[in-house]
Amino acid sequence: MAEHTWYYVCLLLLTSCCGLLGRTRAVHVGEATLVYQWATLDYDWPSDAMRQSAIDEGRYIPENIIATGIKVHGQVVYLTTPRWRDGNPASLSAVVETSDGRTVLRPFPSWEMNQLGNCSALQSVQSMEVDPLGRMWIADVGGSCAPKLIIYDIETDDVVRTYTFPTDVANTNTTYLNDIVIDTSADDPEDWFAYISNSRSPGGLVVYDYRRDSSHKVFDASMSVEPDATLMTINGRNYTFDVANDGIALSPLGDNMKVYYCALSGYHLYSVPTSVIKQPVVTDISSSVTHEGRKVSQSDGLVVSREGNLYFAALHLNAVYRWDTTSSQDASYAHELVSDDVTMRWADTLAFDDDGYLWFIANRLHMWRANELTFTGSEQNFVVWKVHVGEKSYMHKSGAKSVRANLMLCLVTFLYVAFREI
Ligand SMILES: *[C@@H]1O[C@H](CO)[C@@H](O)[C@H](O)[C@H]1NC(C)=O
Ligand SMILES: *[C@@H]1O[C@H](CO)[C@@H](O)[C@H](O)[C@H]1NC(C)=O
Ligand SMILES: *[C@@H]1O[C@H](CO)[C@@H](O)[C@H](O)[C@H]1NC(C)=O
């Protein structure tokens, strides 16, 4: 190759390096896009007759169903509908469009896998997460069956693993498996972990170790309800919640990773290093817990992007907020990303797709629980939003790494050119 070609190659690399470096900190926030909205949730029934008999037999009671969890994989949006009330035919679904243009829930992976009372099937799912290998980690709260974790390969349609929690780690009296994150920091997927929040008082964390196929629990007082934070005032009305550790988020891949968490009935955000909670024998972790600041409001789900921004719903403001975890300012300095007093009530969980969008579902949970919702069709109770933030999931390999790789390549090219000159 001619000498000048190397100079051009290098120039090109340098330009792309600088471009990447500049882009890692820039945040572009587009308009929020309303993707789906429903007055009540309906399913992709095999036939109208089956839908009707489900209604007649009380197996499908539309007003009793609320969607809480959301994740996006490829072009498919997955929603959870925990079985909090009767008449809920499936607890995990993909959103699909019917031939007559309605958007409905198609039980995922199947109707069979959502069979109530069958302990091999999903009983009540509030949260799930999809890892970079396309496997969905589904936290099943249980019910008449014990809580379990099912790992399901979306591409091959296979149950990869079913893990039933031992009673001393999680049982339906002590544990509500609320939200899940996956620690994909190890190069070997056998060494991955899941961290699940337990929102049942006094709260806690459940840690699942994939290689050992074992679990253990972690507790600290910071995971409990804050006594002066049980009251929530939303749109001028008072609601009381007694819910412990709920929102959970994992910092981007890298060194010194940590899990962020907060009680639903609480204002304070905390974190603990993953290196501490991964240990099967965890005694007192209080000295490892960091107070990350007092949020502007109580919040439900949390998520951190690959770029290090933590997103949370400010429930009493009908808003989603963003806090830069890499800044020197604590979480009380978070800024509003989007808000709407009608269509963004109770942003429950958040997720990223691969196109730079932050997704969330606003489900009016406080009103649903208080039986204040209108189901006649005049009100859209459950709304799925996406906002372009130009960021990716915490499980994505860091952009910083590709910047480093490019810089290395530049250096090598420079050295090569320099030595050829001699
Ligand atoms: C229970 O669910 C599993 C998984 O979907 C299924 O294979 C099995 O046939 C079900 N058992 C009964 C008795 O329906
Ligand atoms: C939960 O509590 C009930 C009532 O005290 C008890 O009968 C049941 O065995 C408990 N279940 C577990 C899994 O500990
Ligand atoms: C809500 O609770 C606060 C604190 O107890 C009270 O001051 C306020 O009047 C209540 N608002 C309503 C609408 O009930």
Coordinates of C-alpha atoms and ligand atoms in Angstrom, one line a residue:
M1 CA 0.0 0.0 0.0
A2 CA 1.3 3.5 -0.9
E3 CA 2.5 5.6 2.0
H4 CA -0.1 8.4 1.5
T5 CA -2.9 5.8 1.6
W6 CA -1.9 5.0 5.2
Y7 CA -2.1 8.7 6.1
Y8 CA -5.6 8.8 4.7
V9 CA -6.6 5.6 6.6
C10 CA -5.2 7.2 9.7
L11 CA -6.9 10.5 9.2
L12 CA -10.2 8.6 8.7
L13 CA -9.7 6.6 11.9
L14 CA -8.8 9.8 13.8
T15 CA -11.9 11.5 12.6
S16 CA -14.1 8.6 13.5
C17 CA -12.4 8.4 16.9
C18 CA -13.2 12.1 17.6
G19 CA -16.7 11.6 16.3
L20 CA -17.3 8.7 18.7
L21 CA -15.6 10.5 21.6
G22 CA -17.8 13.5 21.1
R23 CA -21.0 11.4 20.8
T24 CA -20.6 9.4 24.0
R25 CA -21.6 12.4 26.1
A26 CA -24.1 14.1 23.8
V27 CA -27.7 13.3 24.5
H28 CA -30.4 14.0 22.0
V29 CA -34.0 13.9 23.2
G30 CA -36.6 13.7 20.6
E31 CA -40.3 14.0 21.0
A32 CA -42.1 11.2 23.0
T33 CA -44.0 8.9 20.7
L34 CA -47.2 7.3 21.9
V35 CA -46.9 3.7 20.5
Y36 CA -49.9 1.9 22.0
Q37 CA -52.9 2.8 24.2
W38 CA -55.7 0.8 25.7
A39 CA -58.8 1.3 27.8
T40 CA -58.7 -2.4 28.7
L41 CA -56.3 -5.2 27.6
D42 CA -57.5 -7.9 25.3
Y43 CA -55.8 -11.1 24.1
D44 CA -55.2 -12.8 20.8
W45 CA -57.8 -15.5 21.4
P46 CA -57.8 -18.6 19.2
S47 CA -61.5 -17.8 18.4
D48 CA -64.3 -15.5 19.4
A49 CA -66.1 -18.4 21.0
M50 CA -63.1 -19.1 23.3
R51 CA -63.0 -15.4 24.3
Q52 CA -66.7 -15.5 25.1
S53 CA -66.5 -18.7 27.2
A54 CA -63.5 -17.2 29.1
I55 CA -65.7 -14.2 29.9
D56 CA -68.7 -16.4 30.8
E57 CA -66.5 -18.6 33.1
G58 CA -64.7 -15.6 34.8
R59 CA -61.4 -16.6 33.3
Y60 CA -61.2 -13.3 31.5
I61 CA -62.3 -10.1 33.3
P62 CA -60.9 -7.2 31.3
E63 CA -61.0 -4.6 34.1
N64 CA -58.9 -6.8 36.4
I65 CA -55.9 -6.8 34.1
I66 CA -53.1 -4.2 34.3
A67 CA -49.8 -4.2 32.4
T68 CA -46.7 -3.4 34.5
G69 CA -43.5 -4.7 32.9
I70 CA -42.2 -3.8 29.4
K71 CA -39.2 -5.0 27.4
V72 CA -38.4 -4.7 23.8
H73 CA -36.5 -7.3 21.8
G74 CA -36.0 -6.7 18.1
Q75 CA -39.3 -5.2 16.9
V76 CA -41.4 -7.0 19.5
V77 CA -42.8 -5.4 22.6
Y78 CA -43.3 -7.7 25.6
L79 CA -45.6 -6.8 28.4
T80 CA -46.3 -8.5 31.8
T81 CA -49.7 -8.5 33.4
P82 CA -49.2 -9.8 37.0
R83 CA -52.1 -11.9 38.3
W84 CA -53.2 -9.5 41.1
R85 CA -56.9 -10.2 40.6
D86 CA -59.0 -13.0 39.1
G87 CA -59.8 -13.2 35.5
N88 CA -56.3 -12.8 34.1
P89 CA -55.8 -15.5 31.4
A90 CA -52.0 -14.9 30.8
S91 CA -49.3 -13.1 32.7
L92 CA -46.7 -12.6 30.0
S93 CA -47.4 -11.6 26.4
A94 CA -46.1 -10.1 23.2
V95 CA -48.0 -7.2 21.7
V96 CA -49.4 -8.2 18.3
E97 CA -51.7 -6.7 15.7
T98 CA -54.9 -8.6 14.7
S99 CA -56.0 -8.8 11.1
D100 CA -58.7 -6.1 11.9
G101 CA -56.0 -3.7 13.1
R102 CA -56.4 -4.0 16.9
T103 CA -53.4 -4.4 19.1
V104 CA -53.8 -7.2 21.6
L105 CA -51.7 -9.4 23.8
R106 CA -50.5 -12.8 22.5
P107 CA -49.5 -15.0 25.5
F108 CA -45.8 -15.6 25.5
P109 CA -44.3 -18.1 25.0
S110 CA -47.7 -19.8 24.7
W111 CA -51.1 -20.1 26.3
E112 CA -49.9 -23.4 27.9
M113 CA -46.9 -21.7 29.5
N114 CA -49.3 -19.3 31.1
Q115 CA -51.6 -21.9 32.6
L116 CA -52.8 -20.9 36.1
G117 CA -52.2 -23.6 38.8
N118 CA -49.6 -25.5 36.7
C119 CA -46.3 -25.0 38.5
S120 CA -44.3 -25.7 35.4
A121 CA -46.0 -22.7 33.7
L122 CA -45.8 -19.0 34.5
Q123 CA -48.1 -18.0 37.4
S124 CA -47.7 -14.3 37.9
V125 CA -45.0 -12.3 36.1
Q126 CA -44.3 -8.7 37.0
S127 CA -40.8 -8.4 35.4
M128 CA -38.5 -9.9 32.8
E129 CA -35.4 -8.9 31.0
V130 CA -33.9 -10.0 27.7
D131 CA -30.2 -10.7 27.6
P132 CA -27.9 -10.0 24.6
L133 CA -28.2 -13.7 23.5
G134 CA -31.9 -13.2 23.0
R135 CA -32.9 -15.1 26.2
M136 CA -35.7 -13.8 28.3
W137 CA -35.1 -14.1 32.1
I138 CA -38.6 -14.3 33.6
A139 CA -39.2 -13.7 37.3
D140 CA -42.3 -15.6 38.3
V141 CA -43.7 -14.2 41.5
G142 CA -45.6 -17.5 42.0
G143 CA -48.9 -17.8 43.8
S144 CA -50.1 -21.3 44.7
C145 CA -46.8 -22.3 43.2
A146 CA -43.4 -21.3 44.5
P147 CA -41.5 -18.3 43.0
K148 CA -39.2 -19.3 40.2
L149 CA -37.0 -18.0 37.4
I150 CA -37.5 -19.2 33.9
I151 CA -34.9 -18.5 31.2
Y152 CA -36.5 -18.8 27.8
D153 CA -34.6 -18.6 24.4
I154 CA -36.8 -16.4 22.2
E155 CA -34.9 -17.4 19.0
T156 CA -35.0 -21.2 19.5
D157 CA -38.3 -21.3 21.5
D158 CA -36.8 -23.3 24.2
V159 CA -36.9 -23.2 28.0
V160 CA -33.2 -22.9 28.8
R161 CA -33.6 -23.2 32.5
T162 CA -36.3 -23.4 35.2
Y163 CA -35.1 -22.5 38.7
T164 CA -37.5 -22.8 41.7
F165 CA -36.3 -20.7 44.6
P166 CA -35.7 -22.6 47.8
T167 CA -38.1 -21.5 50.5
D168 CA -35.4 -19.9 52.6
V169 CA -34.4 -17.6 49.8
A170 CA -37.8 -16.7 48.4
N171 CA -41.4 -17.9 49.2
T172 CA -44.7 -16.3 48.6
N173 CA -45.0 -15.3 52.3
T174 CA -41.7 -13.4 52.4
T175 CA -41.0 -12.4 48.9
Y176 CA -42.5 -10.5 46.0
L177 CA -40.1 -10.8 43.0
N178 CA -40.6 -7.3 41.7
D179 CA -38.0 -6.3 39.1
I180 CA -35.0 -8.0 37.5
V181 CA -31.7 -7.0 35.9
I182 CA -29.1 -9.2 34.4
D183 CA -25.4 -8.9 35.0
T184 CA -23.7 -9.9 31.7
S185 CA -20.3 -8.5 32.7
A186 CA -18.6 -11.9 32.5
D187 CA -17.3 -12.9 29.0
D188 CA -18.7 -16.4 29.6
P189 CA -22.5 -16.4 29.8
E190 CA -22.3 -19.3 32.2
D191 CA -21.0 -16.7 34.7
W192 CA -23.9 -14.3 34.4
F193 CA -26.1 -13.3 37.3
A194 CA -29.6 -11.9 37.9
Y195 CA -30.5 -9.5 40.7
I196 CA -34.1 -9.3 41.6
S197 CA -35.8 -6.8 44.0
N198 CA -38.0 -8.2 46.7
S199 CA -40.6 -5.5 47.4
R200 CA -42.4 -7.4 50.3
S201 CA -41.6 -5.8 53.6
P202 CA -38.9 -5.5 54.9
G203 CA -37.6 -5.8 51.3
G204 CA -34.4 -7.2 49.9
L205 CA -32.6 -8.4 46.9
V206 CA -32.5 -12.0 45.5
V207 CA -29.3 -12.9 43.7
Y208 CA -29.3 -15.8 41.1
D209 CA -26.0 -17.3 40.1
Y210 CA -26.3 -19.0 36.6
R211 CA -23.2 -21.2 36.8
R212 CA -24.0 -22.5 40.3
D213 CA -27.7 -22.6 39.5
S214 CA -28.2 -21.3 43.0
S215 CA -29.5 -18.2 44.7
H216 CA -29.2 -16.3 47.9
K217 CA -30.8 -13.2 49.5
V218 CA -29.3 -9.9 50.5
F219 CA -30.8 -7.4 53.0
D220 CA -30.1 -3.9 54.2
A221 CA -32.3 -1.4 56.0
S222 CA -32.0 0.9 53.0
M223 CA -34.3 -1.6 51.1
S224 CA -37.2 -1.0 53.5
V225 CA -40.2 1.3 53.4
E226 CA -39.4 4.9 54.6
P227 CA -42.2 5.5 57.2
D228 CA -42.7 9.1 56.0
A229 CA -42.9 8.1 52.3
T230 CA -46.0 6.0 52.2
L231 CA -48.2 8.8 51.1
M232 CA -48.3 9.8 47.4
T233 CA -50.2 12.7 46.1
I234 CA -50.9 12.4 42.4
N235 CA -53.1 14.8 40.5
G236 CA -54.3 16.2 43.8
R237 CA -55.4 12.9 45.3
N238 CA -53.8 10.9 48.1
Y239 CA -52.7 7.3 47.8
T240 CA -51.0 5.1 50.3
F241 CA -48.4 2.5 49.4
D242 CA -46.4 0.2 51.7
V243 CA -44.0 -1.3 49.3
A244 CA -40.3 -1.9 50.0
N245 CA -37.4 -2.4 47.5
D246 CA -38.9 -2.1 44.1
G247 CA -36.9 -0.3 41.3
I248 CA -33.6 -1.9 40.4
A249 CA -31.0 -0.9 37.8
L250 CA -27.5 -2.1 37.0
S251 CA -24.7 0.3 36.1
P252 CA -23.1 -0.1 32.6
L253 CA -20.6 -2.9 32.0
G254 CA -17.2 -2.1 33.3
D255 CA -15.2 -2.1 36.5
N256 CA -16.8 -1.5 39.9
M257 CA -20.3 -2.2 38.8
K258 CA -23.2 -1.6 41.1
V259 CA -26.9 -2.2 41.5
Y260 CA -29.1 0.8 42.1
Y261 CA -32.3 0.3 44.1
C262 CA -35.0 2.1 45.9
A263 CA -38.2 1.3 47.8
L264 CA -41.4 2.3 46.1
S265 CA -42.4 3.9 49.4
G266 CA -39.2 5.9 49.6
Y267 CA -37.4 8.9 48.2
H268 CA -33.8 7.7 48.6
L269 CA -31.8 6.0 45.9
Y270 CA -29.1 3.6 47.0
S271 CA -26.5 1.4 45.4
V272 CA -24.3 -1.6 46.3
P273 CA -21.4 -3.0 44.4
T274 CA -22.2 -6.2 42.5
S275 CA -18.9 -7.7 43.8
V276 CA -20.4 -7.6 47.3
I277 CA -23.8 -9.1 46.6
K278 CA -22.5 -11.8 44.3
Q279 CA -20.9 -13.6 47.2
P280 CA -23.1 -16.5 48.3
V281 CA -22.5 -15.7 52.0
V282 CA -23.4 -12.1 52.5
T283 CA -23.5 -11.0 56.1
D284 CA -23.7 -7.3 56.8
I285 CA -23.6 -5.2 53.6
S286 CA -24.4 -1.9 55.3
S287 CA -20.8 -0.6 55.0
S288 CA -20.9 -1.2 51.2
V289 CA -24.2 0.7 50.6
T290 CA -24.0 4.2 49.1
H291 CA -26.7 6.8 49.4
E292 CA -27.1 8.2 45.9
G293 CA -29.4 11.1 46.8
R294 CA -33.0 11.9 47.4
K295 CA -35.2 11.8 44.4
V296 CA -37.7 14.4 43.6
S297 CA -40.5 11.9 44.1
Q298 CA -41.2 8.2 44.9
S299 CA -40.6 6.1 41.8
D300 CA -41.3 2.6 40.6
G301 CA -39.0 1.1 37.9
L302 CA -35.5 2.2 37.2
V303 CA -33.1 1.7 34.3
V304 CA -29.6 2.8 33.5
S305 CA -28.3 3.2 30.0
R306 CA -25.0 2.0 28.6
E307 CA -24.1 5.7 28.6
G308 CA -24.6 5.9 32.4
N309 CA -27.9 7.8 32.7
L310 CA -30.4 6.5 35.2
Y311 CA -34.0 7.0 34.3
F312 CA -36.9 6.8 36.8
A313 CA -40.5 7.9 37.0
A314 CA -41.3 10.8 39.2
L315 CA -44.7 9.3 40.2
H316 CA -46.3 12.4 41.8
L317 CA -45.2 14.6 38.9
N318 CA -46.5 12.2 36.1
A319 CA -43.0 12.4 34.7
V320 CA -39.9 10.5 33.7
Y321 CA -36.6 11.9 35.1
R322 CA -33.0 11.4 34.1
W323 CA -29.9 11.5 36.3
D324 CA -26.3 11.3 35.0
T325 CA -24.7 8.7 37.3
T326 CA -21.3 9.7 36.0
S327 CA -21.7 13.3 37.1
S328 CA -20.5 14.7 40.5
Q329 CA -24.1 15.6 41.4
D330 CA -26.3 13.2 43.2
A331 CA -29.8 11.9 42.2
S332 CA -31.5 15.0 43.6
Y333 CA -30.2 16.9 40.6
A334 CA -32.0 14.7 38.1
H335 CA -33.9 16.5 35.3
E336 CA -37.2 16.0 33.8
L337 CA -37.2 14.1 30.5
V338 CA -40.9 14.0 29.7
S339 CA -44.1 14.5 31.5
D340 CA -47.9 14.6 30.9
D341 CA -50.6 14.8 33.6
V342 CA -53.0 12.7 31.7
T343 CA -51.1 10.2 29.5
M344 CA -48.0 9.6 31.7
R345 CA -49.6 8.7 35.0
W346 CA -47.5 6.1 36.9
A347 CA -44.7 5.3 34.5
D348 CA -44.1 1.8 35.8
T349 CA -41.1 0.3 34.1
L350 CA -38.6 1.4 31.5
A351 CA -36.6 -0.4 28.8
F352 CA -34.3 0.3 25.8
D353 CA -34.5 -1.0 22.3
D354 CA -31.5 -1.2 19.9
D355 CA -32.4 2.0 18.1
G356 CA -31.7 4.5 20.9
Y357 CA -35.3 4.6 22.2
L358 CA -36.2 4.6 25.9
W359 CA -39.6 2.8 26.3
F360 CA -41.9 3.0 29.2
I361 CA -45.5 2.0 30.2
A362 CA -47.7 4.4 32.0
N363 CA -50.4 2.3 33.6
R364 CA -52.3 4.4 36.2
L365 CA -51.5 1.8 38.8
H366 CA -52.5 4.0 41.7
M367 CA -56.0 4.5 40.2
W368 CA -56.4 0.9 39.1
R369 CA -55.7 -0.2 42.7
A370 CA -58.2 2.3 44.1
N371 CA -60.8 1.2 41.6
E372 CA -60.9 4.7 40.1
L373 CA -60.4 3.7 36.4
T374 CA -63.0 4.2 33.7
F375 CA -63.2 1.3 31.3
T376 CA -65.9 2.5 29.0
G377 CA -63.4 3.5 26.3
S378 CA -63.5 7.2 27.0
E379 CA -60.2 6.9 28.9
Q380 CA -57.0 5.3 27.7
N381 CA -55.7 3.7 30.9
F382 CA -52.5 1.9 29.7
V383 CA -50.1 3.8 27.4
V384 CA -46.8 2.6 25.9
W385 CA -44.4 5.5 25.1
K386 CA -41.0 5.7 23.5
V387 CA -38.6 8.6 23.6
H388 CA -35.5 8.9 21.5
V389 CA -32.5 9.4 23.9
G390 CA -29.8 8.0 21.6
E391 CA -28.7 5.5 24.3
K392 CA -28.7 1.8 24.7
S393 CA -29.3 -0.9 27.3
Y394 CA -26.8 -1.3 30.2
M395 CA -26.1 -4.8 28.9
H396 CA -24.6 -3.4 25.6
K397 CA -20.9 -3.4 25.3
S398 CA -19.7 0.1 26.1
G399 CA -19.1 2.6 23.3
A400 CA -16.0 3.7 25.2
K401 CA -14.5 0.3 24.5
S402 CA -14.8 0.8 20.7
V403 CA -13.3 4.2 21.1
R404 CA -10.4 2.7 22.9
A405 CA -10.1 0.0 20.2
N406 CA -10.1 2.7 17.5
L407 CA -7.4 4.7 19.3
M408 CA -5.2 1.6 19.5
L409 CA -5.6 1.1 15.8
C410 CA -4.6 4.7 15.2
L411 CA -1.5 4.3 17.3
V412 CA -0.5 1.1 15.5
T413 CA -1.0 2.8 12.1
F414 CA 1.0 5.8 13.2
L415 CA 3.9 3.6 14.4
Y416 CA 3.8 1.6 11.3
V417 CA 4.0 4.7 9.1
A418 CA 6.7 6.3 11.3
F419 CA 8.9 3.2 11.1
R420 CA 8.5 2.9 7.4
E421 CA 9.8 6.5 7.1
I422 CA 13.0 5.6 8.9
Ligands
LIG1 C1 -48.1 -27.7 32.6 O1 -47.3 -26.7 31.9 C2 -46.3 -27.3 31.1 C3 -45.5 -26.2 30.5 O2 -46.3 -25.4 29.7 C4 -46.9 -28.3 30.1 O3 -45.8 -28.9 29.3 C5 -47.7 -29.3 30.8 O4 -48.3 -30.1 29.8 C6 -48.7 -28.7 31.7 N1 -49.4 -29.7 32.5 C7 -50.7 -29.9 32.4 C8 -51.2 -30.9 33.4 O5 -51.4 -29.3 31.7
LIG2 C1 -47.0 -19.2 54.4 O1 -47.8 -18.8 55.6 C2 -48.9 -19.7 55.8 C3 -49.7 -19.2 57.0 O2 -48.8 -18.9 58.1 C4 -48.4 -21.1 56.0 O3 -49.5 -22.0 56.1 C5 -47.6 -21.6 54.8 O4 -47.0 -22.8 55.0 C6 -46.4 -20.5 54.5 N1 -45.8 -20.9 53.2 C7 -44.5 -21.0 53.1 C8 -44.0 -21.3 51.8 O5 -43.7 -20.8 54.0
LIG3 C1 -53.4 14.4 51.5 O1 -52.7 14.1 52.7 C2 -52.1 15.3 53.3 C3 -51.2 14.9 54.4 O2 -51.9 14.0 55.3 C4 -53.2 16.3 53.7 O3 -52.6 17.4 54.2 C5 -54.1 16.6 52.5 O4 -55.2 17.4 52.9 C6 -54.6 15.3 51.8 N1 -55.2 15.7 50.6 C7 -56.4 15.2 50.3 C8 -57.0 15.6 49.0 O5 -57.0 14.4 51.0

